[in-house]
PDB file of C-alpha atoms and ligand atoms in Angstrom:
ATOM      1  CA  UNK A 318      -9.435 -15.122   1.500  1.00  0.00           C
ATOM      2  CA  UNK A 319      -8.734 -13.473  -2.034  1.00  0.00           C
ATOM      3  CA  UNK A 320     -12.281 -15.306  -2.918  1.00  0.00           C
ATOM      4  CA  UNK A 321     -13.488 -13.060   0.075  1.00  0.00           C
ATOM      5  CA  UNK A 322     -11.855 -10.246  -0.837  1.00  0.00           C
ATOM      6  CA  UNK A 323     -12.679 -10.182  -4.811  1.00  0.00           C
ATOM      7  CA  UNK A 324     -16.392 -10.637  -3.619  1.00  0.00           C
ATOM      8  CA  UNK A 325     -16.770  -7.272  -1.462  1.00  0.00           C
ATOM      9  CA  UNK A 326     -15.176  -5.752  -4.203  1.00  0.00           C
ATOM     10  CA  UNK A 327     -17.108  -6.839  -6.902  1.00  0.00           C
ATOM     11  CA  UNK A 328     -20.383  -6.227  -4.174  1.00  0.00           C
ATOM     12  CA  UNK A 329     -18.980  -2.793  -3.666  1.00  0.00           C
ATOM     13  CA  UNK A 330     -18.752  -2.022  -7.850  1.00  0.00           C
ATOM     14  CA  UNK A 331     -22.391  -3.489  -7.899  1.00  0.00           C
ATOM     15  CA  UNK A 332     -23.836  -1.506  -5.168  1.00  0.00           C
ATOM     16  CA  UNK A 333     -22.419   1.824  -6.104  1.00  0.00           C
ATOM     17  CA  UNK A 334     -25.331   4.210  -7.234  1.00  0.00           C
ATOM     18  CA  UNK A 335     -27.836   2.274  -5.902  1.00  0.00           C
ATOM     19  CA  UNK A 336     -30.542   3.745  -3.086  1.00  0.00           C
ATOM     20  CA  UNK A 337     -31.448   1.350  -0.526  1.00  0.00           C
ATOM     21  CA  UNK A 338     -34.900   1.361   0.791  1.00  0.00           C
ATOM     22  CA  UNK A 339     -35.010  -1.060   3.185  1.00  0.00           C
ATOM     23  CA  UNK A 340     -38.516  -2.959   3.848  1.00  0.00           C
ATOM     24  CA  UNK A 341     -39.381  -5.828   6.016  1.00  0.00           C
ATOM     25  CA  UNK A 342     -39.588  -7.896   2.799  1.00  0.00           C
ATOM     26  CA  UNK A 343     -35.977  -7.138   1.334  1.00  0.00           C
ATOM     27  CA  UNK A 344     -33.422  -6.689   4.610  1.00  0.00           C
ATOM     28  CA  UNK A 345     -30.622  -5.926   2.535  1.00  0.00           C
ATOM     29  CA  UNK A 346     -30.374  -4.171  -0.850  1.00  0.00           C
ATOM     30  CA  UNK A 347     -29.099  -6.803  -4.078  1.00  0.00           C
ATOM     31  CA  UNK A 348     -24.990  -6.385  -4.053  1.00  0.00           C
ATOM     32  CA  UNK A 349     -25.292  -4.859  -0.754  1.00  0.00           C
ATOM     33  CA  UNK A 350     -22.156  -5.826   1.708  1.00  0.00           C
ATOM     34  CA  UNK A 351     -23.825  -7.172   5.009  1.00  0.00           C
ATOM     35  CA  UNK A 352     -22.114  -6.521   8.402  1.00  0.00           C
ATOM     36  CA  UNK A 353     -21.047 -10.106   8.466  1.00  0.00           C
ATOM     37  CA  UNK A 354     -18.999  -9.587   5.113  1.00  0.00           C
ATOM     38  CA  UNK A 355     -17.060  -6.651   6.426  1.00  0.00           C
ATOM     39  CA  UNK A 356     -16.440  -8.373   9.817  1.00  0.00           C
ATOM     40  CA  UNK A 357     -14.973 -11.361   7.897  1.00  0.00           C
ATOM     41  CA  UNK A 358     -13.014  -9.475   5.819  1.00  0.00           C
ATOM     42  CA  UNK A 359     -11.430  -7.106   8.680  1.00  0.00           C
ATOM     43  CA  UNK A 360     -10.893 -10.452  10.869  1.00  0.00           C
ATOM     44  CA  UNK A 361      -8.330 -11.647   8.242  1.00  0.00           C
ATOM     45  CA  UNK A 362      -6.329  -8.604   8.187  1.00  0.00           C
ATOM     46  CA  UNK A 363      -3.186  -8.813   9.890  1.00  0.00           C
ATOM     47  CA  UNK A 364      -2.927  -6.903  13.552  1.00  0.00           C
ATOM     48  CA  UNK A 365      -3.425  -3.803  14.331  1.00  0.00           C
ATOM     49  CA  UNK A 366      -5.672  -3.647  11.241  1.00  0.00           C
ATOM     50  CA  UNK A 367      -7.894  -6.429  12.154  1.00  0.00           C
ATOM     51  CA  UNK A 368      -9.230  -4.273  14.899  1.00  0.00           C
ATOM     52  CA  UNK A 369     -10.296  -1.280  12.773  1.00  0.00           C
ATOM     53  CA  UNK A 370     -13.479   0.348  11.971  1.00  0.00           C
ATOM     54  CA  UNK A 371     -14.486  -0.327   8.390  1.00  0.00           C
ATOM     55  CA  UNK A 372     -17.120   2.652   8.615  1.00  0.00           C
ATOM     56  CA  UNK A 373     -14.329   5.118  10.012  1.00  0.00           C
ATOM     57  CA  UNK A 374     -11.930   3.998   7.293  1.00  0.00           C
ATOM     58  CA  UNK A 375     -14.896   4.825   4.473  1.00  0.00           C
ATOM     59  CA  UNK A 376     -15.239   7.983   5.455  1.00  0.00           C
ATOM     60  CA  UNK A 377     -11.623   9.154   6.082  1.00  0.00           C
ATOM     61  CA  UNK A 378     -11.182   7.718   2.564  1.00  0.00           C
ATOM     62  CA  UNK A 379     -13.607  10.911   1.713  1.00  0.00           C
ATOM     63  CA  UNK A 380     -10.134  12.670   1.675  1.00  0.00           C
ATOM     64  CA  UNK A 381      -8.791  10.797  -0.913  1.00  0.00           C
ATOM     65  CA  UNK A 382     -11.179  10.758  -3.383  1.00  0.00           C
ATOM     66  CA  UNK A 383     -11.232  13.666  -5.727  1.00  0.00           C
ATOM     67  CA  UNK A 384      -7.642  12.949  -6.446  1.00  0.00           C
ATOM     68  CA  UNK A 385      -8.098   8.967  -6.267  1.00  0.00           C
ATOM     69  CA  UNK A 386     -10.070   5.680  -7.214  1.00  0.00           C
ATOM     70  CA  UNK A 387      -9.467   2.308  -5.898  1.00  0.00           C
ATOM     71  CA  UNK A 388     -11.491  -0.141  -7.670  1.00  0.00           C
ATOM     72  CA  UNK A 389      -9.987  -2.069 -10.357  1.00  0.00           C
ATOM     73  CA  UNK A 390      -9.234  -0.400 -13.660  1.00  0.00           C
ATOM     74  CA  UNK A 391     -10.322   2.553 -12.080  1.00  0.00           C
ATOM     75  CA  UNK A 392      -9.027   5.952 -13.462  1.00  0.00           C
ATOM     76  CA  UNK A 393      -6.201   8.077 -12.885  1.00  0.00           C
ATOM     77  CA  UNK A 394      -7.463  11.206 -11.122  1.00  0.00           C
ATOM     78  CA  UNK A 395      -4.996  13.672  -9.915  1.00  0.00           C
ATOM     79  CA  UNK A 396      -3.337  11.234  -8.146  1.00  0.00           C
ATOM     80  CA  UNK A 397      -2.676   7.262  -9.870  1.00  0.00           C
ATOM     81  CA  UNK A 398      -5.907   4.549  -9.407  1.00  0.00           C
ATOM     82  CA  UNK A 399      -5.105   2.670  -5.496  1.00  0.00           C
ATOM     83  CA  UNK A 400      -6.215  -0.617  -6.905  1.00  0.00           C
ATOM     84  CA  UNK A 401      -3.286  -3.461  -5.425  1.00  0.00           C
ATOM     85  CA  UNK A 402      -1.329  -1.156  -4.212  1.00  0.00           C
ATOM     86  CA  UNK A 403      -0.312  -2.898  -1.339  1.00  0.00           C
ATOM     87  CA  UNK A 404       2.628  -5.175  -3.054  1.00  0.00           C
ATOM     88  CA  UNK A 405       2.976  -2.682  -5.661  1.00  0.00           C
ATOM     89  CA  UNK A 406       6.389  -1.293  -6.235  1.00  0.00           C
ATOM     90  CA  UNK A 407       5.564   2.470  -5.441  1.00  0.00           C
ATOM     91  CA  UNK A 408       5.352   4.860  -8.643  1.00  0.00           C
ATOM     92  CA  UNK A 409       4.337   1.978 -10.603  1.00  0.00           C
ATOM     93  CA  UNK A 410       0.204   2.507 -11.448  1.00  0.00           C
ATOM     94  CA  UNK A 411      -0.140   2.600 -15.249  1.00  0.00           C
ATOM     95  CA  UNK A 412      -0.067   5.366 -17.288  1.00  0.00           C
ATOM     96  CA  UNK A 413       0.239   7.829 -14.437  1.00  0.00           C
ATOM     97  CA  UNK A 414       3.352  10.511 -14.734  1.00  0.00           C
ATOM     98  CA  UNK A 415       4.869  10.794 -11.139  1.00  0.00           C
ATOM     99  CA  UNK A 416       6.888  13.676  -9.585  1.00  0.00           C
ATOM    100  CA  UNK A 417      10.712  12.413  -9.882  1.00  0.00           C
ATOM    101  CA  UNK A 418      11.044  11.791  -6.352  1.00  0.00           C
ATOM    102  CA  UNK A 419       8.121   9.072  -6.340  1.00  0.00           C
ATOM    103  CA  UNK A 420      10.389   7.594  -9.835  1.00  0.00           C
ATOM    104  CA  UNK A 421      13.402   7.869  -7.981  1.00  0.00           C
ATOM    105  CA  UNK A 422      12.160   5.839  -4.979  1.00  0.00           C
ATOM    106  CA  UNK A 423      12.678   2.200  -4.856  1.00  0.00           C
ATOM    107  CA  UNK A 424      10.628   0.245  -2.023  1.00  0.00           C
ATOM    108  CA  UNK A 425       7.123  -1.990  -2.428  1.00  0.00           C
ATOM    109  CA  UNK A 426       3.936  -1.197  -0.577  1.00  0.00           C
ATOM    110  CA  UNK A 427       2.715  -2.737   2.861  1.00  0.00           C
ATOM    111  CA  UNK A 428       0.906  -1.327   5.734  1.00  0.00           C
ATOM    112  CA  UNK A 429       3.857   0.294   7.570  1.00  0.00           C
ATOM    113  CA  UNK A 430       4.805   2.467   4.807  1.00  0.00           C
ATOM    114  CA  UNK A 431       1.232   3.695   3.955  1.00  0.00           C
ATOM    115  CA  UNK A 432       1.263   4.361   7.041  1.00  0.00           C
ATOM    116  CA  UNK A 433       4.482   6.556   7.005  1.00  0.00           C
ATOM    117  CA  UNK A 434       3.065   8.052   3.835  1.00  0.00           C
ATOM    118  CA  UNK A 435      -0.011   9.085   5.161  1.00  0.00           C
ATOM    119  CA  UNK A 436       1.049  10.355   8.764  1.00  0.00           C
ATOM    120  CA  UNK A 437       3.065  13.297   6.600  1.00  0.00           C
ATOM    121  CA  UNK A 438       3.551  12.505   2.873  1.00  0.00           C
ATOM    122  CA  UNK A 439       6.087  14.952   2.390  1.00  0.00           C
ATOM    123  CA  UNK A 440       8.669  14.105   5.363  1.00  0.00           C
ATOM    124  CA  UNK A 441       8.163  10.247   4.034  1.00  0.00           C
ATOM    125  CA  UNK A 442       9.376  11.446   0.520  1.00  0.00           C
ATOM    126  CA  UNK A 443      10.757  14.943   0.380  1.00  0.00           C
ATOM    127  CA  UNK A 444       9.598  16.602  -3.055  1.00  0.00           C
ATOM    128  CA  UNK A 445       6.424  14.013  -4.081  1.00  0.00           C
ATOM    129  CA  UNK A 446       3.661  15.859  -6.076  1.00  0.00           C
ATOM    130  CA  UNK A 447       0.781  14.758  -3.264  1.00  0.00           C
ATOM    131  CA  UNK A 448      -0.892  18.021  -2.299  1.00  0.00           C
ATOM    132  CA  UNK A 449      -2.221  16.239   1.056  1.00  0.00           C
ATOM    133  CA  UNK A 450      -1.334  17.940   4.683  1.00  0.00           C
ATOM    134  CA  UNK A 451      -1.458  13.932   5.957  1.00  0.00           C
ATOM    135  CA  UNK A 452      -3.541  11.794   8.197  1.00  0.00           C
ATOM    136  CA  UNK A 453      -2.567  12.941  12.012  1.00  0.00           C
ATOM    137  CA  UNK A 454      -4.439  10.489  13.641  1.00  0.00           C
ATOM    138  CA  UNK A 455      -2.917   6.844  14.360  1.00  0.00           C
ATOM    139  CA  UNK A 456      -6.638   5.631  14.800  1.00  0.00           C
ATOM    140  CA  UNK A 457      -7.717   6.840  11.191  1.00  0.00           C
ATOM    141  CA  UNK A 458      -4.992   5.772   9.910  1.00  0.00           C
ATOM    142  CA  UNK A 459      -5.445   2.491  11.281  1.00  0.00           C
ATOM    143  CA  UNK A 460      -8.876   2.998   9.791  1.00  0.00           C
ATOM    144  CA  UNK A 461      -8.031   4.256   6.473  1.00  0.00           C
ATOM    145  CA  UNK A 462      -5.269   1.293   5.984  1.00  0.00           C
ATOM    146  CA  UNK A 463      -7.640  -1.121   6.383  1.00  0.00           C
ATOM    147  CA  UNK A 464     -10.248   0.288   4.291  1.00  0.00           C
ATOM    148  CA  UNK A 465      -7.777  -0.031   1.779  1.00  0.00           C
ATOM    149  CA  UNK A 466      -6.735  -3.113   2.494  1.00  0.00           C
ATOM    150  CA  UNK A 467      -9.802  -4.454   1.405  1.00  0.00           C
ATOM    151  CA  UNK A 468     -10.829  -2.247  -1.283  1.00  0.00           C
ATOM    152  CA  UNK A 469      -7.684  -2.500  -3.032  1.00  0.00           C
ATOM    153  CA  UNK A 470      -7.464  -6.106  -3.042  1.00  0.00           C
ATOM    154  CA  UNK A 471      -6.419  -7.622  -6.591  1.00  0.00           C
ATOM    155  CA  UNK A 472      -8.736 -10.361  -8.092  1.00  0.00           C
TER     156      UNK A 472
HETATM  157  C1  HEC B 762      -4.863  16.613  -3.933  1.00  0.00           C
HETATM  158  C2  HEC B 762      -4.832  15.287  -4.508  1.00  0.00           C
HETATM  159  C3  HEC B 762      -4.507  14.121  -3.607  1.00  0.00           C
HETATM  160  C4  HEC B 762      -5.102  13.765  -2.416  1.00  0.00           C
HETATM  161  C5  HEC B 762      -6.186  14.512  -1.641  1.00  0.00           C
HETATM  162  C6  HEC B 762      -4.514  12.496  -2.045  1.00  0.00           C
HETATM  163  N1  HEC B 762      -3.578  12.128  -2.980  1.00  0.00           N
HETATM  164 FE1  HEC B 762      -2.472  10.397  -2.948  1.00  0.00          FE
HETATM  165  N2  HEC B 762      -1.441  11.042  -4.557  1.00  0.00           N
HETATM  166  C7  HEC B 762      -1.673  12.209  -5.257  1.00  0.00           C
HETATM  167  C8  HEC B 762      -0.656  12.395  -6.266  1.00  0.00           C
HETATM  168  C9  HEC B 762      -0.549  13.550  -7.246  1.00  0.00           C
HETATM  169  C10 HEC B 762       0.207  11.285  -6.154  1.00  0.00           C
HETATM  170  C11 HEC B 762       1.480  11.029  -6.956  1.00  0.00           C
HETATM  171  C12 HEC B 762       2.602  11.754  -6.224  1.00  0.00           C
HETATM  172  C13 HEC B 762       3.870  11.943  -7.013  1.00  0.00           C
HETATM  173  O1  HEC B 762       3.991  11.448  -8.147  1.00  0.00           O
HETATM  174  O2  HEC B 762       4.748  12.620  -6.478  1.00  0.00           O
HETATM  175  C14 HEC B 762      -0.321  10.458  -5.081  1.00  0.00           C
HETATM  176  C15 HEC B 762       0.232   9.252  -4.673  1.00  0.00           C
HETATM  177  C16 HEC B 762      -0.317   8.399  -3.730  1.00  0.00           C
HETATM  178  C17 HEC B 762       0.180   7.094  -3.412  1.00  0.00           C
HETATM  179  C18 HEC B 762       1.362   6.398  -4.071  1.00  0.00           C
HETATM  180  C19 HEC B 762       0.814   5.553  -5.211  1.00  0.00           C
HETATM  181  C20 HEC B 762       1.824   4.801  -6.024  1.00  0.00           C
HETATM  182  O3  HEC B 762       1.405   4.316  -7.089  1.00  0.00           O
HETATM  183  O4  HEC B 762       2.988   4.656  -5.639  1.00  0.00           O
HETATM  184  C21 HEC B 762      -0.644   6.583  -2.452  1.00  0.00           C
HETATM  185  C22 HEC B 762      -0.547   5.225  -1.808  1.00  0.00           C
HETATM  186  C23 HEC B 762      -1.635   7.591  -2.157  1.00  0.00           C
HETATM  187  N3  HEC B 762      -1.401   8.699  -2.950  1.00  0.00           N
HETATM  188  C24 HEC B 762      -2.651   7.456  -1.242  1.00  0.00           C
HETATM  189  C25 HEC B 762      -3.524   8.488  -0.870  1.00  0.00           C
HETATM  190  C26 HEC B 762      -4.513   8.366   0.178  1.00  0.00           C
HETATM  191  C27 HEC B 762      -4.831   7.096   0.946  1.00  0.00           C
HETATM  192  C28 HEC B 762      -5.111   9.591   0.301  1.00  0.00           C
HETATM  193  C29 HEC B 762      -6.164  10.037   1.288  1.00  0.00           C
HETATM  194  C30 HEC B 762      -5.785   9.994   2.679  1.00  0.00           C
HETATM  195  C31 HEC B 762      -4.507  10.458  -0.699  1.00  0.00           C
HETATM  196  N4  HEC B 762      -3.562   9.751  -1.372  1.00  0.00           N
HETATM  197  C32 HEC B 762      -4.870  11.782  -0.925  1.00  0.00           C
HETATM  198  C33 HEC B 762      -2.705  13.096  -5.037  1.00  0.00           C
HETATM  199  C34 HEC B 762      -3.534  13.087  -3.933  1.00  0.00           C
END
């Protein structure tokens, strides 16, 4: 599964930038991620997640990215780099300077507080420094969570 995981990463890193022209000759672009790759890796997600749309979850991602990155090593933006964050220890991304309220909480990432987060980030943790109104729908969400999922995944 990692093995999985760390290869649709790496495939997404390799085909950013890159135009795809289709032809008859070459069906799918070089480091592009086929249907059957994104299927696999949303099958191996735990429930509800396994059921999401990978496509939906890339685009309400959109909303996160002028303050975020998720790929590994990525930068801090306005908000900390995403990569592993599921597991991670919130407040915890290197060399990113958090509000005090994300310092003074104490809990590790999974899918149900993401989700929590992301409904209404300021009624999950009164006085964090994320400028972001929240996520209202469950089905984005759902979405979103497992976009991350597998674009956050550690090597
Ligand atoms: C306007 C910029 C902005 C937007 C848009 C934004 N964030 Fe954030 N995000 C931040 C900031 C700033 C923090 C740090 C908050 C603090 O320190 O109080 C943060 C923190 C986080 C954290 C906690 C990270 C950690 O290391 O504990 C997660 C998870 C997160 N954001 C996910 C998202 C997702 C997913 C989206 C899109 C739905 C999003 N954010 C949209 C700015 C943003």
């Amino acid at each position: 599964m990692r093995q999985i995981l760390l290869t649709l990463s790496l495939l997404a890193l390799a085909s950013c930038g890159q135009s795809t022209t289709p032809t008859s000759a070459t069906p799918q672009a070089p480091g592009a991620r086929s249907t059957d790759e994104i299927q696999a890796a949303l099958a191996a997600l735990p429930a509800p997640y396994s059921d999401a749309n990978y496509d939906e979850g890339r685009r309400a991602f959109a909303q996160c990215r002028s303050c975020h990155t998720i790929n590994a090593g990525g930068a801090n933006r306005v908000g900390p780099n995403l990569h592993g964050v599921f597991g991670r220890e919130v407040g915890t991304a290197a060399s990113f300077n958090y509000s005090q309220a994300v310092q003074d909480a104490d809990f590790v990432w999974d899918a149900d507080r993401l989700d929590d987060w992301l409904a209404n980030p300021q009624s999950f943790l009164p006085g964090n420094r994320m400028a972001f109104a929240g996520v209202r729908s469950d089905e984005q969400r759902r979405d979103l969570i497992a976009y991350l999922m597998i674009e956050s995944a550690e090597d």
